[in-house]
mmCIF file of C-alpha atoms in Angstrom:
data_model
loop_
_atom_site.group_PDB
_atom_site.id
_atom_site.type_symbol
_atom_site.label_atom_id
_atom_site.label_comp_id
_atom_site.label_asym_id
_atom_site.label_seq_id
_atom_site.Cartn_x
_atom_site.Cartn_y
_atom_site.Cartn_z
ATOM 1 C CA MET U 85 104.811 95.746 133.486
ATOM 2 C CA ILE U 86 100.916 95.850 133.757
ATOM 3 C CA SER U 87 98.741 97.919 136.587
ATOM 4 C CA LYS U 88 96.913 96.680 139.649
ATOM 5 C CA ARG U 89 94.076 98.155 138.098
ATOM 6 C CA ALA U 90 94.241 96.539 134.526
ATOM 7 C CA GLN U 91 94.950 93.205 136.108
ATOM 8 C CA SER U 92 91.904 93.398 138.514
ATOM 9 C CA VAL U 93 89.614 93.941 135.660
ATOM 10 C CA ALA U 94 87.983 90.596 134.307
ATOM 11 C CA PRO U 95 87.242 90.512 130.270
ATOM 12 C CA SER U 96 83.795 90.707 128.823
ATOM 13 C CA ALA U 97 82.320 87.535 129.064
ATOM 14 C CA THR U 98 79.962 88.750 126.207
ATOM 15 C CA LEU U 99 82.566 89.606 124.115
ATOM 16 C CA ALA U 100 84.280 86.533 124.653
ATOM 17 C CA ILE U 101 81.782 84.459 123.675
ATOM 18 C CA SER U 102 80.966 86.214 120.821
ATOM 19 C CA ALA U 103 84.349 85.967 119.823
ATOM 20 C CA ARG U 104 84.732 82.248 120.054
ATOM 21 C CA ALA U 105 81.310 81.722 118.170
ATOM 22 C CA LYS U 106 83.279 83.886 115.167
ATOM 23 C CA GLU U 107 86.574 82.049 115.779
ATOM 24 C CA LEU U 108 84.595 78.636 115.193
ATOM 25 C CA LYS U 109 82.413 80.408 112.104
ATOM 26 C CA ARG U 110 85.581 81.127 110.401
ATOM 27 C CA GLN U 111 86.702 77.400 110.898
ATOM 28 C CA GLY U 112 83.634 76.801 108.721
ATOM 29 C CA LYS U 113 81.426 75.260 111.602
ATOM 30 C CA SER U 114 77.651 75.967 111.851
ATOM 31 C CA ILE U 115 76.873 77.954 114.876
ATOM 32 C CA ILE U 116 74.181 80.328 115.741
ATOM 33 C CA SER U 117 74.689 83.187 118.036
ATOM 34 C CA LEU U 118 72.593 84.558 120.604
ATOM 35 C CA SER U 119 75.547 86.136 122.721
ATOM 36 C CA ALA U 120 75.408 89.324 121.602
ATOM 37 C CA GLY U 121 72.952 92.298 122.382
ATOM 38 C CA GLU U 122 72.936 94.094 119.346
ATOM 39 C CA PRO U 123 69.641 94.458 117.256
ATOM 40 C CA ASP U 124 69.787 92.596 113.883
ATOM 41 C CA PHE U 125 68.071 95.445 112.227
ATOM 42 C CA LYS U 126 69.620 98.108 110.030
ATOM 43 C CA THR U 127 69.722 102.177 111.377
ATOM 44 C CA PRO U 128 66.540 103.444 109.993
ATOM 45 C CA GLU U 129 67.274 105.226 106.464
ATOM 46 C CA HIS U 130 66.711 108.757 107.818
ATOM 47 C CA ILE U 131 69.575 108.550 110.296
ATOM 48 C CA CYS U 132 71.840 107.484 107.590
ATOM 49 C CA ASP U 133 70.803 110.260 105.589
ATOM 50 C CA ALA U 134 71.346 113.042 107.910
ATOM 51 C CA ALA U 135 74.978 111.501 108.468
ATOM 52 C CA ILE U 136 75.595 111.373 104.343
ATOM 53 C CA GLN U 137 74.587 114.783 104.538
ATOM 54 C CA ALA U 138 76.714 115.685 107.090
ATOM 55 C CA ILE U 139 79.869 114.088 105.347
ATOM 56 C CA LYS U 140 78.775 115.738 102.072
ATOM 57 C CA ASP U 141 78.626 119.143 103.876
ATOM 58 C CA GLY U 142 81.649 119.059 104.977
ATOM 59 C CA PHE U 143 80.855 118.438 109.155
ATOM 60 C CA HIS U 144 84.135 116.963 109.620
ATOM 61 C CA GLY U 145 85.893 118.898 112.848
ATOM 62 C CA TYR U 146 85.880 118.362 116.401
ATOM 63 C CA THR U 147 82.781 119.651 118.104
ATOM 64 C CA MET U 148 82.330 120.852 121.742
ATOM 65 C CA ASN U 149 83.787 118.301 124.279
ATOM 66 C CA THR U 150 79.942 118.029 125.623
ATOM 67 C CA GLY U 151 78.480 117.436 121.900
ATOM 68 C CA THR U 152 76.949 119.746 119.956
ATOM 69 C CA PRO U 153 74.409 122.474 120.894
ATOM 70 C CA GLU U 154 72.190 121.033 118.278
ATOM 71 C CA LEU U 155 72.328 117.426 119.784
ATOM 72 C CA ARG U 156 71.932 118.518 123.144
ATOM 73 C CA GLU U 157 69.022 120.856 122.514
ATOM 74 C CA SER U 158 67.403 117.322 120.716
ATOM 75 C CA ILE U 159 68.154 115.425 123.764
ATOM 76 C CA SER U 160 66.318 117.731 126.044
ATOM 77 C CA ILE U 161 63.373 118.136 123.682
ATOM 78 C CA LYS U 162 63.407 114.249 123.640
ATOM 79 C CA LEU U 163 63.575 114.012 127.780
ATOM 80 C CA GLN U 164 60.629 115.959 128.238
ATOM 81 C CA ARG U 165 58.565 114.286 125.279
ATOM 82 C CA ASP U 166 59.039 110.866 126.248
ATOM 83 C CA ASN U 167 60.250 111.009 129.786
ATOM 84 C CA GLY U 168 58.660 113.489 131.273
ATOM 85 C CA LEU U 169 61.836 115.039 132.610
ATOM 86 C CA SER U 170 62.871 118.405 132.478
ATOM 87 C CA TYR U 171 66.809 119.118 131.330
ATOM 88 C CA ASP U 172 68.348 122.262 129.989
ATOM 89 C CA PRO U 173 70.766 121.254 127.387
ATOM 90 C CA SER U 174 74.013 122.270 129.781
ATOM 91 C CA GLN U 175 72.805 119.558 132.143
ATOM 92 C CA ILE U 176 73.428 116.774 129.134
ATOM 93 C CA ILE U 177 76.756 115.523 128.181
ATOM 94 C CA CYS U 178 76.941 113.693 125.185
ATOM 95 C CA THR U 179 79.549 110.434 125.280
ATOM 96 C CA ASN U 180 80.860 107.464 123.235
ATOM 97 C CA GLY U 181 78.279 105.196 123.770
ATOM 98 C CA GLY U 182 76.223 104.969 127.253
ATOM 99 C CA LYS U 183 79.034 102.482 128.088
ATOM 100 C CA GLN U 184 81.264 105.656 128.438
ATOM 101 C CA ALA U 185 78.678 107.747 130.228
ATOM 102 C CA LEU U 186 78.530 105.032 132.590
ATOM 103 C CA GLY U 187 82.120 104.748 133.476
ATOM 104 C CA PHE U 188 83.004 108.232 133.257
ATOM 105 C CA SER U 189 80.059 108.844 135.797
ATOM 106 C CA MET U 190 82.306 106.162 138.212
ATOM 107 C CA LEU U 191 85.158 107.825 137.610
ATOM 108 C CA ALA U 192 83.742 111.279 138.803
ATOM 109 C CA LEU U 193 81.811 109.702 141.545
ATOM 110 C CA ILE U 194 83.658 106.867 143.502
ATOM 111 C CA ASP U 195 86.863 107.317 145.475
ATOM 112 C CA GLU U 196 88.802 104.215 146.908
ATOM 113 C CA GLY U 197 86.788 102.228 149.380
ATOM 114 C CA ASP U 198 83.373 103.469 148.294
ATOM 115 C CA GLU U 199 80.562 100.869 147.680
ATOM 116 C CA VAL U 200 78.376 100.674 144.805
ATOM 117 C CA ILE U 201 75.287 98.467 144.989
ATOM 118 C CA ILE U 202 74.413 96.344 142.230
ATOM 119 C CA PRO U 203 71.027 94.146 141.784
ATOM 120 C CA ALA U 204 72.217 90.631 140.151
ATOM 121 C CA PRO U 205 72.079 89.404 137.711
ATOM 122 C CA TYR U 206 73.494 92.645 136.307
ATOM 123 C CA TRP U 207 75.164 93.602 132.862
ATOM 124 C CA VAL U 208 78.778 92.398 133.267
ATOM 125 C CA SER U 209 80.393 95.792 132.925
ATOM 126 C CA TYR U 210 79.212 97.401 136.012
ATOM 127 C CA PRO U 211 80.915 95.623 138.843
ATOM 128 C CA GLU U 212 84.443 95.746 136.758
ATOM 129 C CA MET U 213 83.283 99.524 135.662
ATOM 130 C CA VAL U 214 83.243 100.178 140.072
ATOM 131 C CA LYS U 215 86.483 98.334 140.390
ATOM 132 C CA LEU U 216 88.128 100.730 137.686
ATOM 133 C CA ALA U 217 87.422 103.638 139.502
ATOM 134 C CA ASP U 218 88.865 101.774 142.860
ATOM 135 C CA GLY U 219 85.516 101.278 144.320
ATOM 136 C CA THR U 220 83.789 98.195 145.897
ATOM 137 C CA PRO U 221 80.813 96.605 143.863
ATOM 138 C CA VAL U 222 78.085 95.021 146.191
ATOM 139 C CA THR U 223 75.744 92.730 144.891
ATOM 140 C CA ILE U 224 72.008 92.022 145.595
ATOM 141 C CA ARG U 225 71.279 88.784 144.321
ATOM 142 C CA THR U 226 67.643 88.729 143.083
ATOM 143 C CA SER U 227 65.682 85.780 142.080
ATOM 144 C CA PHE U 228 63.640 83.985 139.376
ATOM 145 C CA GLU U 229 60.811 83.581 142.103
ATOM 146 C CA ASN U 230 61.141 87.396 142.703
ATOM 147 C CA ASN U 231 61.051 87.843 138.961
ATOM 148 C CA TYR U 232 64.997 89.237 139.171
ATOM 149 C CA ARG U 233 63.719 92.411 141.181
ATOM 150 C CA MET U 234 65.638 94.052 144.073
ATOM 151 C CA THR U 235 63.112 94.345 147.159
ATOM 152 C CA PRO U 236 62.668 97.484 149.526
ATOM 153 C CA ARG U 237 64.500 95.322 151.756
ATOM 154 C CA GLN U 238 67.012 93.714 150.282
ATOM 155 C CA LEU U 239 68.267 97.259 149.131
ATOM 156 C CA GLU U 240 68.039 98.506 152.919
ATOM 157 C CA ASP U 241 69.960 95.579 154.339
ATOM 158 C CA ALA U 242 72.899 96.486 151.743
ATOM 159 C CA ILE U 243 73.474 100.229 152.255
ATOM 160 C CA THR U 244 76.365 100.986 154.972
ATOM 161 C CA ASP U 245 78.047 104.007 155.702
ATOM 162 C CA GLN U 246 80.248 103.484 152.910
ATOM 163 C CA THR U 247 77.428 103.392 150.116
ATOM 164 C CA LYS U 248 78.000 105.942 147.528
ATOM 165 C CA ALA U 249 75.674 104.919 144.792
ATOM 166 C CA LEU U 250 73.153 102.514 143.341
ATOM 167 C CA ILE U 251 72.822 101.002 139.771
ATOM 168 C CA LEU U 252 69.284 100.542 138.472
ATOM 169 C CA CYS U 253 69.078 99.131 134.774
ATOM 170 C CA SER U 254 65.194 99.023 134.053
ATOM 171 C CA PRO U 255 64.425 97.214 131.724
ATOM 172 C CA SER U 256 67.067 95.048 132.585
ATOM 173 C CA ASN U 257 70.483 93.103 130.872
ATOM 174 C CA PRO U 258 70.333 90.145 131.061
ATOM 175 C CA THR U 259 67.026 89.443 132.521
ATOM 176 C CA GLY U 260 64.180 91.978 130.829
ATOM 177 C CA ALA U 261 62.763 92.451 134.094
ATOM 178 C CA CYS U 262 61.162 96.240 134.274
ATOM 179 C CA TYR U 263 60.383 97.585 137.603
ATOM 180 C CA THR U 264 56.795 98.878 137.672
ATOM 181 C CA ALA U 265 56.211 102.680 139.094
ATOM 182 C CA GLU U 266 54.812 101.136 142.525
ATOM 183 C CA GLU U 267 58.082 99.062 142.888
ATOM 184 C CA LEU U 268 60.253 101.741 142.018
ATOM 185 C CA GLU U 269 58.597 104.096 144.310
ATOM 186 C CA SER U 270 59.101 101.302 147.271
ATOM 187 C CA LEU U 271 62.929 101.535 146.496
ATOM 188 C CA ALA U 272 62.365 105.280 146.729
ATOM 189 C CA GLU U 273 61.007 105.074 150.063
ATOM 190 C CA VAL U 274 64.044 103.423 151.234
ATOM 191 C CA LEU U 275 66.503 105.903 149.573
ATOM 192 C CA ARG U 276 64.734 109.177 151.206
ATOM 193 C CA LYS U 277 66.392 107.706 154.057
ATOM 194 C CA TYR U 278 69.906 107.919 152.612
ATOM 195 C CA PRO U 279 70.683 111.051 150.862
ATOM 196 C CA ASP U 280 74.160 110.931 150.306
ATOM 197 C CA VAL U 281 73.341 107.765 147.967
ATOM 198 C CA THR U 282 73.762 108.626 144.392
ATOM 199 C CA ILE U 283 71.230 106.633 141.778
ATOM 200 C CA ILE U 284 72.642 105.543 138.313
ATOM 201 C CA SER U 285 69.481 104.941 136.436
ATOM 202 C CA ASP U 286 70.598 103.191 133.666
ATOM 203 C CA GLU U 287 67.397 103.130 130.579
ATOM 204 C CA ILE U 288 69.161 102.387 127.276
ATOM 205 C CA TYR U 289 66.130 99.631 126.769
ATOM 206 C CA GLU U 290 63.902 102.050 127.282
ATOM 207 C CA TYR U 291 62.189 102.013 123.701
ATOM 208 C CA ILE U 292 61.742 98.276 123.774
ATOM 209 C CA VAL U 293 59.178 97.510 126.318
ATOM 210 C CA PHE U 294 56.355 95.528 125.775
ATOM 211 C CA GLU U 295 53.793 95.899 128.109
ATOM 212 C CA GLY U 296 52.569 99.460 129.230
ATOM 213 C CA ASP U 297 55.047 102.320 129.047
ATOM 214 C CA HIS U 298 58.743 102.808 130.177
ATOM 215 C CA VAL U 299 59.016 103.898 133.680
ATOM 216 C CA GLY U 300 62.239 105.131 135.466
ATOM 217 C CA ILE U 301 62.821 106.174 139.137
ATOM 218 C CA LEU U 302 62.808 110.261 137.952
ATOM 219 C CA ASN U 303 59.061 109.088 137.004
ATOM 220 C CA ALA U 304 58.309 107.163 140.270
ATOM 221 C CA ALA U 305 59.960 109.503 142.310
ATOM 222 C CA PRO U 306 61.014 113.072 141.065
ATOM 223 C CA ASP U 307 62.388 114.293 144.184
ATOM 224 C CA LEU U 308 65.378 112.253 143.584
ATOM 225 C CA LYS U 309 66.517 114.437 140.724
ATOM 226 C CA GLU U 310 69.046 116.052 142.126
ATOM 227 C CA ARG U 311 70.699 112.885 143.404
ATOM 228 C CA THR U 312 70.043 110.833 139.839
ATOM 229 C CA LEU U 313 72.484 110.128 137.056
ATOM 230 C CA TYR U 314 70.183 109.521 133.750
ATOM 231 C CA ILE U 315 71.995 107.421 131.403
ATOM 232 C CA ASN U 316 70.981 106.444 128.176
ATOM 233 C CA GLY U 317 72.302 106.256 124.376
ATOM 234 C CA PHE U 318 71.007 105.200 120.617
ATOM 235 C CA SER U 319 72.512 101.650 120.220
ATOM 236 C CA LYS U 320 69.512 99.640 121.357
ATOM 237 C CA GLY U 321 66.089 101.737 120.397
ATOM 238 C CA PHE U 322 67.814 102.845 116.980
ATOM 239 C CA ALA U 323 70.096 99.774 116.065
ATOM 240 C CA MET U 324 72.934 102.572 116.240
ATOM 241 C CA THR U 325 75.400 100.038 118.207
ATOM 242 C CA GLY U 326 78.441 100.600 115.624
ATOM 243 C CA TRP U 327 77.833 104.791 116.017
ATOM 244 C CA ARG U 328 79.116 104.914 119.831
ATOM 245 C CA LEU U 329 76.865 107.683 121.048
ATOM 246 C CA GLY U 330 75.150 107.998 124.337
ATOM 247 C CA TYR U 331 74.572 110.594 127.040
ATOM 248 C CA LEU U 332 74.139 111.336 130.731
ATOM 249 C CA ALA U 333 72.049 113.865 132.374
ATOM 250 C CA GLY U 334 72.092 115.019 135.621
ATOM 251 C CA PRO U 335 73.191 117.503 138.237
ATOM 252 C CA GLN U 336 75.016 120.700 136.533
ATOM 253 C CA HIS U 337 77.826 119.854 138.715
ATOM 254 C CA PHE U 338 78.118 116.168 137.866
ATOM 255 C CA VAL U 339 77.869 116.987 134.287
ATOM 256 C CA ASN U 340 80.630 119.279 134.666
ATOM 257 C CA ALA U 341 82.951 116.585 136.603
ATOM 258 C CA VAL U 342 82.504 114.416 133.712
ATOM 259 C CA ALA U 343 83.191 116.671 131.160
ATOM 260 C CA LYS U 344 86.651 117.528 132.664
ATOM 261 C CA ILE U 345 87.456 113.478 132.609
ATOM 262 C CA GLN U 346 86.010 113.272 129.191
ATOM 263 C CA SER U 347 88.178 116.496 127.975
ATOM 264 C CA GLN U 348 91.506 114.429 129.000
ATOM 265 C CA GLU U 349 90.174 110.818 127.954
ATOM 266 C CA THR U 350 88.432 111.099 124.840
ATOM 267 C CA SER U 351 87.013 114.288 123.888
ATOM 268 C CA ALA U 352 83.589 114.503 121.904
ATOM 269 C CA PRO U 353 81.744 111.685 120.269
ATOM 270 C CA SER U 354 82.230 111.830 116.416
ATOM 271 C CA CYS U 355 80.587 114.431 114.588
ATOM 272 C CA ILE U 356 79.131 112.443 112.185
ATOM 273 C CA SER U 357 77.403 110.303 115.097
ATOM 274 C CA GLN U 358 76.116 113.207 116.609
ATOM 275 C CA LYS U 359 74.212 114.343 113.476
ATOM 276 C CA ALA U 360 72.800 111.295 113.335
ATOM 277 C CA GLY U 361 71.981 111.201 116.486
ATOM 278 C CA GLU U 362 70.073 114.375 116.267
ATOM 279 C CA ALA U 363 68.359 113.031 113.413
ATOM 280 C CA ALA U 364 66.783 110.176 115.380
ATOM 281 C CA TYR U 365 65.261 112.013 118.021
ATOM 282 C CA ARG U 366 63.826 114.617 115.977
ATOM 283 C CA GLY U 367 62.557 112.771 113.527
ATOM 284 C CA SER U 368 60.234 109.509 113.310
ATOM 285 C CA LEU U 369 59.738 107.222 115.878
ATOM 286 C CA ASP U 370 58.003 104.337 113.187
ATOM 287 C CA ALA U 371 60.888 102.302 112.925
ATOM 288 C CA ILE U 372 61.388 102.307 116.872
ATOM 289 C CA GLU U 373 57.870 100.613 116.747
ATOM 290 C CA THR U 374 58.397 98.352 114.167
ATOM 291 C CA MET U 375 61.432 97.029 115.898
ATOM 292 C CA ARG U 376 59.511 96.502 119.150
ATOM 293 C CA GLU U 377 56.810 94.555 117.456
ATOM 294 C CA SER U 378 59.362 92.294 116.152
ATOM 295 C CA PHE U 379 61.205 92.084 119.305
ATOM 296 C CA LYS U 380 57.726 90.750 121.112
ATOM 297 C CA GLU U 381 57.011 88.405 118.672
ATOM 298 C CA ARG U 382 60.126 86.938 119.036
ATOM 299 C CA ARG U 383 60.216 87.234 122.435
ATOM 300 C CA ASP U 384 56.666 85.295 122.687
ATOM 301 C CA PHE U 385 57.968 82.391 120.733
ATOM 302 C CA ILE U 386 61.083 81.782 122.406
ATOM 303 C CA PHE U 387 59.667 81.674 126.004
ATOM 304 C CA GLU U 388 57.026 79.231 124.597
ATOM 305 C CA ARG U 389 59.740 77.182 123.414
ATOM 306 C CA LEU U 390 62.004 77.308 126.498
ATOM 307 C CA SER U 391 59.025 76.868 129.020
ATOM 308 C CA ALA U 392 58.313 73.440 126.981
ATOM 309 C CA ILE U 393 61.954 72.240 127.880
ATOM 310 C CA GLU U 394 61.786 69.677 130.814
ATOM 311 C CA GLY U 395 63.776 70.891 133.651
ATOM 312 C CA LEU U 396 64.217 74.670 132.495
ATOM 313 C CA GLN U 397 62.543 77.462 134.262
ATOM 314 C CA CYS U 398 61.924 80.821 132.247
ATOM 315 C CA PHE U 399 60.897 84.237 133.314
ATOM 316 C CA LYS U 400 58.895 85.938 130.947
ATOM 317 C CA PRO U 401 60.565 89.268 129.948
ATOM 318 C CA SER U 402 58.908 92.291 129.934
ATOM 319 C CA GLY U 403 61.416 94.420 127.850
ATOM 320 C CA ALA U 404 64.979 94.376 126.051
ATOM 321 C CA PHE U 405 65.842 91.583 124.080
ATOM 322 C CA TYR U 406 67.012 88.573 126.537
ATOM 323 C CA VAL U 407 65.968 85.811 127.967
ATOM 324 C CA PHE U 408 67.376 84.314 131.129
ATOM 325 C CA PRO U 409 65.932 80.915 131.848
ATOM 326 C CA ASP U 410 67.227 78.970 134.842
ATOM 327 C CA ILE U 411 69.566 76.096 134.140
ATOM 328 C CA SER U 412 69.920 74.923 137.593
ATOM 329 C CA HIS U 413 68.267 71.582 136.833
ATOM 330 C CA TYR U 414 71.303 70.857 134.653
ATOM 331 C CA LEU U 415 74.073 71.244 136.772
ATOM 332 C CA GLY U 416 75.599 68.326 137.953
ATOM 333 C CA THR U 417 74.712 66.663 134.568
ATOM 334 C CA THR U 418 77.693 64.576 132.462
ATOM 335 C CA THR U 419 77.544 65.142 128.809
ATOM 336 C CA GLU U 420 78.165 62.160 126.676
ATOM 337 C CA SER U 421 81.764 62.624 126.979
ATOM 338 C CA GLY U 422 81.887 61.980 130.431
ATOM 339 C CA ASP U 423 82.525 66.072 131.248
ATOM 340 C CA VAL U 424 80.576 67.379 134.136
ATOM 341 C CA ILE U 425 78.253 70.504 133.500
ATOM 342 C CA ASP U 426 79.378 72.338 137.225
ATOM 343 C CA THR U 427 78.671 75.450 135.919
ATOM 344 C CA SER U 428 76.691 77.667 133.586
ATOM 345 C CA THR U 429 80.212 78.153 132.005
ATOM 346 C CA ASP U 430 80.197 74.754 131.145
ATOM 347 C CA LEU U 431 77.254 74.472 129.880
ATOM 348 C CA CYS U 432 77.754 77.577 127.538
ATOM 349 C CA LEU U 433 81.055 75.879 126.440
ATOM 350 C CA TYR U 434 79.176 72.388 126.103
ATOM 351 C CA LEU U 435 76.753 74.231 123.862
ATOM 352 C CA ILE U 436 78.942 76.184 121.458
ATOM 353 C CA GLU U 437 81.398 73.267 121.112
ATOM 354 C CA GLU U 438 78.859 70.761 120.633
ATOM 355 C CA GLN U 439 75.885 71.770 119.290
ATOM 356 C CA GLY U 440 77.054 75.141 117.521
ATOM 357 C CA LEU U 441 74.758 77.480 120.151
ATOM 358 C CA ALA U 442 76.643 80.696 121.610
ATOM 359 C CA ALA U 443 75.056 81.792 124.890
ATOM 360 C CA VAL U 444 76.677 83.955 127.519
ATOM 361 C CA PRO U 445 77.021 82.106 131.048
ATOM 362 C CA GLY U 446 74.888 83.416 134.041
ATOM 363 C CA ASP U 447 78.210 83.294 135.639
ATOM 364 C CA ALA U 448 79.418 86.227 134.274
ATOM 365 C CA PHE U 449 76.046 88.644 135.013
ATOM 366 C CA GLY U 450 76.396 87.284 138.685
ATOM 367 C CA GLU U 451 73.944 84.643 138.793
ATOM 368 C CA PRO U 452 75.248 81.031 138.554
ATOM 369 C CA ASN U 453 71.959 79.403 137.813
ATOM 370 C CA GLY U 454 71.270 81.210 134.671
ATOM 371 C CA ILE U 455 71.963 81.723 131.066
ATOM 372 C CA ARG U 456 71.424 84.772 128.905
ATOM 373 C CA LEU U 457 69.931 84.047 125.495
ATOM 374 C CA SER U 458 69.416 87.573 123.109
ATOM 375 C CA TYR U 459 66.760 87.332 120.743
ATOM 376 C CA ALA U 460 67.870 89.495 118.307
ATOM 377 C CA SER U 461 68.157 87.437 115.964
ATOM 378 C CA GLY U 462 65.253 86.493 112.845
ATOM 379 C CA LEU U 463 62.764 83.988 113.650
ATOM 380 C CA ASP U 464 63.958 81.098 111.771
ATOM 381 C CA GLU U 465 67.839 81.418 113.137
ATOM 382 C CA LEU U 466 66.057 81.365 116.683
ATOM 383 C CA LYS U 467 63.925 77.984 115.778
ATOM 384 C CA GLU U 468 66.828 76.488 114.922
ATOM 385 C CA ALA U 469 68.570 77.823 118.018
ATOM 386 C CA MET U 470 65.834 76.330 120.057
ATOM 387 C CA SER U 471 66.130 72.752 118.193
ATOM 388 C CA ARG U 472 69.973 72.966 119.074
ATOM 389 C CA LEU U 473 69.310 73.887 122.803
ATOM 390 C CA GLU U 474 66.683 71.052 123.306
ATOM 391 C CA ASN U 475 69.058 68.386 121.143
ATOM 392 C CA GLY U 476 72.159 69.454 123.569
ATOM 393 C CA LEU U 477 70.136 69.149 127.026
ATOM 394 C CA ARG U 478 68.625 66.161 125.865
ATOM 395 C CA LYS U 479 72.001 64.482 125.929
ATOM 396 C CA LEU U 480 72.649 65.269 129.359
ATOM 397 C CA SER U 481 72.518 62.775 131.842
#
């Protein structure tokens, strides 16, 4: 027997598309996958060296449930150095990836019937995490015309007596949109009217910003610190996706609540990953800049190619490594075999089966008029991917 909770949760569309791409590859088909949110770089050498040394030194046991004191101290120093945020190490809990920090935050915060506001397009896991905590996701649909950023009026209109939290992700997955300090301050003006609304700030892509410096809600509105949960991790900026290391920084009472849940569900992250994370924040950040410059070059290339395709509208992302073109022009078209492209899911299935190009449908992100393409791939692969996309769209009528 399967619980109602498990039945209510949708599987991850990004993982499903990635799995289909891998299956077609195993069948011998030529597949280019722009579906996964995973840097194609290797983890920087000094981080790997620290992990290897930890293994050689016999650092093999359980750590404190909240993470080693050394790693939490490193995170505390980083938050002050890179973000201008002051957190005591006791206000930080290390988790098995940023995803777990988010999921456990939902469990610690939400009761049945509580509403969580989520701007769309959103990362696919946000609403499902809210559902798993017996909450109700409330989406605010942003638009291509508004650069995929929520307005203060939209936020105020969405807040009700049941609103428990707001999730902000900047830079955004899937659009790459970044809120400016002025925009965040305008949102903060609304939030100050509702002191019971918690802000969950997902800043996992902070190191991948192409114009100016990364700005989070607490940089624009530091007075909201006692009601803000800061979520981050090592996967994107340091190409450490498989190390599964993230963290939450927030008010002490909330960190304590998450720690209780973690103590019963998973305990601390891998001891070796924690040593790697310590080296990441205490070592050189040169590799981050190298990756960022490469992502910017790819961003410029893919934006130019997409903008040249008739019928596509393309928003130029300011961060992360995704582009989210508007494909509404192609909805309602027909393939050469007579199938109708009614949804973005239909379009993505057509592209992977007929053109060998894997992308993620906007349906999964709460925006039916878009698709997500990851440019965390080499330029040669991106060039071929754009040729396949152009060819596939050209054949629709």
